[in-house]
Amino acid sequence: MPEAPVDRPLTRLDAFIARMMAQRAILNLLADARMLPEGDILELGLGNGRTYSHLCARFPARRIIAFDRAVAAHGTSIPPEGDVVLGDIAQSAQAFVGRGAALVHADIGTGYDAKDAVTLEWLPDLVAGLLVPGGYAASGLRMRHAALEPLDLPPEAVGSQYGLYRKRG
Ligand SMILES: C[S@@+](CC[C@H](N)C(=O)[O-])C[C@H]1O[C@@H](n2cnc3c(N)ncnc32)[C@H](O)[C@@H]1O
């Protein structure tokens, strides 16, 4: 006989899996529906490069520029020279404001509420400035900004911390 289901507290593993499923579902939605306007894709937080690899596969015709403090990605997921921008994103991405990105993806939450609150002081303004009107943003930290219209999430992302936005205008 299978054991009766028990109430289990949400673990960090659960939260991680939910975040990854949400991230993939949102990026697949944007790719499958061919929703993006013209422009580059900006990956804020290259990390291991798993998301970068997904973006490259789903958006093969786009230039994808990745940002992080240092390159620590898997060897197969290191962007070409010129498409990696090193430094603190809050400053390093300012040079891309007004250039009209089609998609900004940001997975730079830390799981520490206080640190994430500091990130959310600058991230929404930056993302709004990076996008072309009609461009999309997906963020593991929910954002509020007058220029960013929150969109309905795909079913796999509902209940996660991920947000999907379209720049108004
Ligand atoms: C959760 S990881 C991203 C994982 C990535 N999506 C992947 O597929 O591996 C977050 C990354 O963002 C970077 N990061 C977070 N805040 C940053 C900031 N303010 N400036 C530069 N990099 C930052 C971290 O160094 C880390 O590599």
mmCIF file of C-alpha atoms and ligand atoms in Angstrom:
data_model
loop_
_atom_site.group_PDB
_atom_site.id
_atom_site.type_symbol
_atom_site.label_atom_id
_atom_site.label_comp_id
_atom_site.label_asym_id
_atom_site.label_seq_id
_atom_site.Cartn_x
_atom_site.Cartn_y
_atom_site.Cartn_z
ATOM 1 C CA MET A 1 0.000 0.000 0.000
ATOM 2 C CA PRO A 2 1.402 3.474 -0.859
ATOM 3 C CA GLU A 3 1.860 5.760 2.112
ATOM 4 C CA ALA A 4 -0.816 8.382 2.647
ATOM 5 C CA PRO A 5 0.328 11.824 1.436
ATOM 6 C CA VAL A 6 1.653 14.018 4.215
ATOM 7 C CA ASP A 7 1.886 17.795 4.395
ATOM 8 C CA ARG A 8 5.477 18.641 3.624
ATOM 9 C CA PRO A 9 7.025 22.069 4.190
ATOM 10 C CA LEU A 10 8.338 23.787 1.054
ATOM 11 C CA THR A 11 12.081 23.231 0.906
ATOM 12 C CA ARG A 12 14.744 25.198 -0.929
ATOM 13 C CA LEU A 13 14.892 22.304 -3.399
ATOM 14 C CA ASP A 14 11.162 22.674 -4.045
ATOM 15 C CA ALA A 15 11.581 26.424 -4.540
ATOM 16 C CA PHE A 16 14.548 25.927 -6.892
ATOM 17 C CA ILE A 17 12.666 23.415 -9.045
ATOM 18 C CA ALA A 18 9.614 25.694 -9.162
ATOM 19 C CA ARG A 19 11.824 28.611 -10.243
ATOM 20 C CA MET A 20 13.491 26.601 -13.002
ATOM 21 C CA MET A 21 10.183 25.261 -14.297
ATOM 22 C CA ALA A 22 8.751 28.773 -14.324
ATOM 23 C CA GLN A 23 11.805 30.173 -16.070
ATOM 24 C CA ARG A 24 11.762 27.511 -18.798
ATOM 25 C CA ALA A 25 8.000 27.779 -19.323
ATOM 26 C CA ILE A 26 8.178 31.558 -19.731
ATOM 27 C CA LEU A 27 11.120 31.472 -22.136
ATOM 28 C CA ASN A 28 9.467 28.699 -24.162
ATOM 29 C CA LEU A 29 6.230 30.678 -24.305
ATOM 30 C CA LEU A 30 8.045 33.738 -25.648
ATOM 31 C CA ALA A 31 9.918 31.611 -28.204
ATOM 32 C CA ASP A 32 7.005 29.434 -29.342
ATOM 33 C CA ALA A 33 4.620 32.373 -29.722
ATOM 34 C CA ARG A 34 7.287 34.373 -31.585
ATOM 35 C CA MET A 35 6.333 37.310 -29.420
ATOM 36 C CA LEU A 36 9.594 39.243 -29.392
ATOM 37 C CA PRO A 37 10.055 42.483 -31.303
ATOM 38 C CA GLU A 38 13.364 43.201 -33.067
ATOM 39 C CA GLY A 39 16.335 43.558 -30.757
ATOM 40 C CA ASP A 40 18.918 41.756 -28.679
ATOM 41 C CA ILE A 41 18.349 39.506 -25.699
ATOM 42 C CA LEU A 42 20.024 40.478 -22.427
ATOM 43 C CA GLU A 43 20.720 37.756 -19.864
ATOM 44 C CA LEU A 44 21.272 39.415 -16.481
ATOM 45 C CA GLY A 45 23.178 36.866 -14.388
ATOM 46 C CA LEU A 46 25.038 34.413 -16.650
ATOM 47 C CA GLY A 47 25.908 32.101 -13.735
ATOM 48 C CA ASN A 48 26.506 28.544 -14.924
ATOM 49 C CA GLY A 49 25.076 29.459 -18.325
ATOM 50 C CA ARG A 50 22.180 27.001 -18.289
ATOM 51 C CA THR A 51 19.673 29.712 -19.120
ATOM 52 C CA TYR A 52 22.074 31.127 -21.694
ATOM 53 C CA SER A 53 22.204 27.710 -23.387
ATOM 54 C CA HIS A 54 18.399 27.617 -23.455
ATOM 55 C CA LEU A 55 18.180 31.129 -24.880
ATOM 56 C CA CYS A 56 20.712 30.250 -27.602
ATOM 57 C CA ALA A 57 18.694 27.164 -28.563
ATOM 58 C CA ARG A 58 15.311 28.872 -28.517
ATOM 59 C CA PHE A 59 16.368 32.156 -30.115
ATOM 60 C CA PRO A 60 19.104 31.094 -32.564
ATOM 61 C CA ALA A 61 18.843 34.230 -34.698
ATOM 62 C CA ARG A 62 19.262 36.681 -31.830
ATOM 63 C CA ARG A 63 22.339 38.258 -30.347
ATOM 64 C CA ILE A 64 22.408 37.327 -26.664
ATOM 65 C CA ILE A 65 24.486 39.472 -24.341
ATOM 66 C CA ALA A 66 25.184 38.114 -20.863
ATOM 67 C CA PHE A 67 26.105 40.003 -17.710
ATOM 68 C CA ASP A 68 27.776 38.862 -14.493
ATOM 69 C CA ARG A 69 30.532 39.823 -12.088
ATOM 70 C CA ALA A 70 32.834 37.188 -13.578
ATOM 71 C CA VAL A 71 32.560 34.357 -16.077
ATOM 72 C CA ALA A 72 31.922 31.113 -14.188
ATOM 73 C CA ALA A 73 29.804 29.372 -16.819
ATOM 74 C CA HIS A 74 30.198 25.811 -18.073
ATOM 75 C CA GLY A 75 32.680 25.697 -20.933
ATOM 76 C CA THR A 76 29.943 24.956 -23.455
ATOM 77 C CA SER A 77 27.923 28.012 -22.432
ATOM 78 C CA ILE A 78 30.415 30.851 -22.521
ATOM 79 C CA PRO A 79 29.223 33.632 -24.821
ATOM 80 C CA PRO A 80 31.552 34.850 -27.577
ATOM 81 C CA GLU A 81 33.924 37.683 -26.805
ATOM 82 C CA GLY A 82 32.011 40.926 -26.992
ATOM 83 C CA ASP A 83 28.800 39.364 -25.746
ATOM 84 C CA VAL A 84 29.806 39.154 -22.084
ATOM 85 C CA VAL A 85 29.740 42.228 -19.876
ATOM 86 C CA LEU A 86 31.535 41.939 -16.555
ATOM 87 C CA GLY A 87 30.915 43.974 -13.417
ATOM 88 C CA ASP A 88 28.011 44.833 -11.166
ATOM 89 C CA ILE A 89 24.916 44.768 -13.377
ATOM 90 C CA ALA A 90 23.498 47.847 -11.648
ATOM 91 C CA GLN A 91 26.339 49.798 -13.276
ATOM 92 C CA SER A 92 27.559 47.652 -16.183
ATOM 93 C CA ALA A 93 24.152 47.399 -17.877
ATOM 94 C CA GLN A 94 23.633 51.179 -17.853
ATOM 95 C CA ALA A 95 25.562 51.403 -21.124
ATOM 96 C CA PHE A 96 22.746 49.365 -22.748
ATOM 97 C CA VAL A 97 19.913 51.631 -21.616
ATOM 98 C CA GLY A 98 18.141 53.084 -24.646
ATOM 99 C CA ARG A 99 19.502 50.481 -27.079
ATOM 100 C CA GLY A 100 16.127 48.722 -27.292
ATOM 101 C CA ALA A 101 16.522 45.122 -26.138
ATOM 102 C CA ALA A 102 13.748 42.731 -27.192
ATOM 103 C CA LEU A 103 13.979 40.582 -24.057
ATOM 104 C CA VAL A 104 15.620 41.008 -20.677
ATOM 105 C CA HIS A 105 15.870 37.915 -18.527
ATOM 106 C CA ALA A 106 17.015 38.382 -14.932
ATOM 107 C CA ASP A 107 17.620 35.536 -12.507
ATOM 108 C CA ILE A 108 19.618 37.402 -9.898
ATOM 109 C CA GLY A 109 17.699 36.720 -6.718
ATOM 110 C CA THR A 110 19.687 35.409 -3.774
ATOM 111 C CA GLY A 111 17.032 33.938 -1.505
ATOM 112 C CA TYR A 112 17.936 36.570 1.099
ATOM 113 C CA ASP A 113 15.012 38.970 1.439
ATOM 114 C CA ALA A 114 17.149 41.912 2.533
ATOM 115 C CA LYS A 115 19.616 41.545 -0.372
ATOM 116 C CA ASP A 116 16.822 41.029 -2.899
ATOM 117 C CA ALA A 117 15.076 44.147 -1.608
ATOM 118 C CA VAL A 118 18.215 46.151 -2.417
ATOM 119 C CA THR A 119 18.307 44.652 -5.941
ATOM 120 C CA LEU A 120 14.673 45.590 -6.423
ATOM 121 C CA GLU A 121 15.549 49.220 -5.720
ATOM 122 C CA TRP A 122 17.391 49.450 -9.060
ATOM 123 C CA LEU A 123 16.366 46.453 -11.200
ATOM 124 C CA PRO A 124 12.886 47.575 -12.391
ATOM 125 C CA ASP A 125 14.132 50.991 -13.571
ATOM 126 C CA LEU A 126 17.090 49.380 -15.300
ATOM 127 C CA VAL A 127 14.951 46.749 -17.047
ATOM 128 C CA ALA A 128 12.449 49.368 -18.221
ATOM 129 C CA GLY A 129 15.322 51.416 -19.635
ATOM 130 C CA LEU A 130 16.893 48.429 -21.400
ATOM 131 C CA LEU A 131 13.745 47.341 -23.267
ATOM 132 C CA VAL A 132 12.305 48.597 -26.521
ATOM 133 C CA PRO A 133 8.586 49.492 -26.211
ATOM 134 C CA GLY A 134 6.769 46.190 -26.681
ATOM 135 C CA GLY A 135 9.785 44.258 -25.413
ATOM 136 C CA TYR A 136 9.503 41.583 -22.732
ATOM 137 C CA ALA A 137 11.109 40.962 -19.370
ATOM 138 C CA ALA A 138 11.165 37.805 -17.291
ATOM 139 C CA SER A 139 12.471 38.090 -13.764
ATOM 140 C CA GLY A 140 12.906 35.711 -10.861
ATOM 141 C CA LEU A 141 12.283 38.698 -8.611
ATOM 142 C CA ARG A 142 8.831 40.185 -9.067
ATOM 143 C CA MET A 143 9.040 43.816 -10.175
ATOM 144 C CA ARG A 144 6.741 46.818 -10.053
ATOM 145 C CA HIS A 145 7.261 49.621 -12.533
ATOM 146 C CA ALA A 146 4.851 51.953 -14.288
ATOM 147 C CA ALA A 147 6.382 51.132 -17.684
ATOM 148 C CA LEU A 148 6.237 47.356 -17.185
ATOM 149 C CA GLU A 149 2.860 45.695 -17.651
ATOM 150 C CA PRO A 150 2.632 42.392 -15.730
ATOM 151 C CA LEU A 151 1.406 39.576 -17.992
ATOM 152 C CA ASP A 152 -0.374 36.305 -17.277
ATOM 153 C CA LEU A 153 2.037 33.477 -16.581
ATOM 154 C CA PRO A 154 2.035 30.075 -18.272
ATOM 155 C CA PRO A 155 0.494 27.412 -15.991
ATOM 156 C CA GLU A 156 3.882 25.954 -14.977
ATOM 157 C CA ALA A 157 4.934 29.368 -13.650
ATOM 158 C CA VAL A 158 1.855 30.198 -11.622
ATOM 159 C CA GLY A 159 2.722 30.214 -7.932
ATOM 160 C CA SER A 160 6.436 30.794 -8.542
ATOM 161 C CA GLN A 161 8.214 34.056 -7.805
ATOM 162 C CA TYR A 162 8.767 34.627 -11.528
ATOM 163 C CA GLY A 163 7.211 37.611 -13.224
ATOM 164 C CA LEU A 164 6.626 38.238 -16.940
ATOM 165 C CA TYR A 165 6.274 41.800 -18.225
ATOM 166 C CA ARG A 166 5.823 43.771 -21.420
ATOM 167 C CA LYS A 167 7.145 47.291 -21.744
ATOM 168 C CA ARG A 168 4.287 49.689 -22.420
ATOM 169 C CA GLY A 169 4.302 52.057 -25.330
HETATM 170 C C1 LIG B 1 21.072 32.372 -9.970
HETATM 171 S S1 LIG B 1 22.526 32.746 -10.819
HETATM 172 C C2 LIG B 1 22.013 32.743 -12.499
HETATM 173 C C3 LIG B 1 21.929 31.382 -13.016
HETATM 174 C C4 LIG B 1 21.853 31.343 -14.522
HETATM 175 N N1 LIG B 1 20.528 31.730 -14.992
HETATM 176 C C5 LIG B 1 22.236 29.974 -15.024
HETATM 177 O O1 LIG B 1 21.554 29.445 -15.890
HETATM 178 O O2 LIG B 1 23.212 29.422 -14.546
HETATM 179 C C6 LIG B 1 22.705 34.455 -10.536
HETATM 180 C C7 LIG B 1 23.947 35.038 -11.153
HETATM 181 O O3 LIG B 1 23.788 36.441 -11.170
HETATM 182 C C8 LIG B 1 24.980 37.060 -10.790
HETATM 183 N N2 LIG B 1 24.623 38.353 -10.175
HETATM 184 C C9 LIG B 1 23.686 38.566 -9.227
HETATM 185 N N3 LIG B 1 23.618 39.877 -8.943
HETATM 186 C C10 LIG B 1 24.534 40.490 -9.728
HETATM 187 C C11 LIG B 1 24.948 41.828 -9.887
HETATM 188 N N4 LIG B 1 24.421 42.829 -9.187
HETATM 189 N N5 LIG B 1 25.932 42.092 -10.781
HETATM 190 C C12 LIG B 1 26.502 41.098 -11.504
HETATM 191 N N6 LIG B 1 26.138 39.807 -11.410
HETATM 192 C C13 LIG B 1 25.174 39.506 -10.516
HETATM 193 C C14 LIG B 1 25.648 36.100 -9.825
HETATM 194 O O4 LIG B 1 27.037 36.306 -9.839
HETATM 195 C C15 LIG B 1 25.216 34.750 -10.374
HETATM 196 O O5 LIG B 1 26.184 34.219 -11.239
#
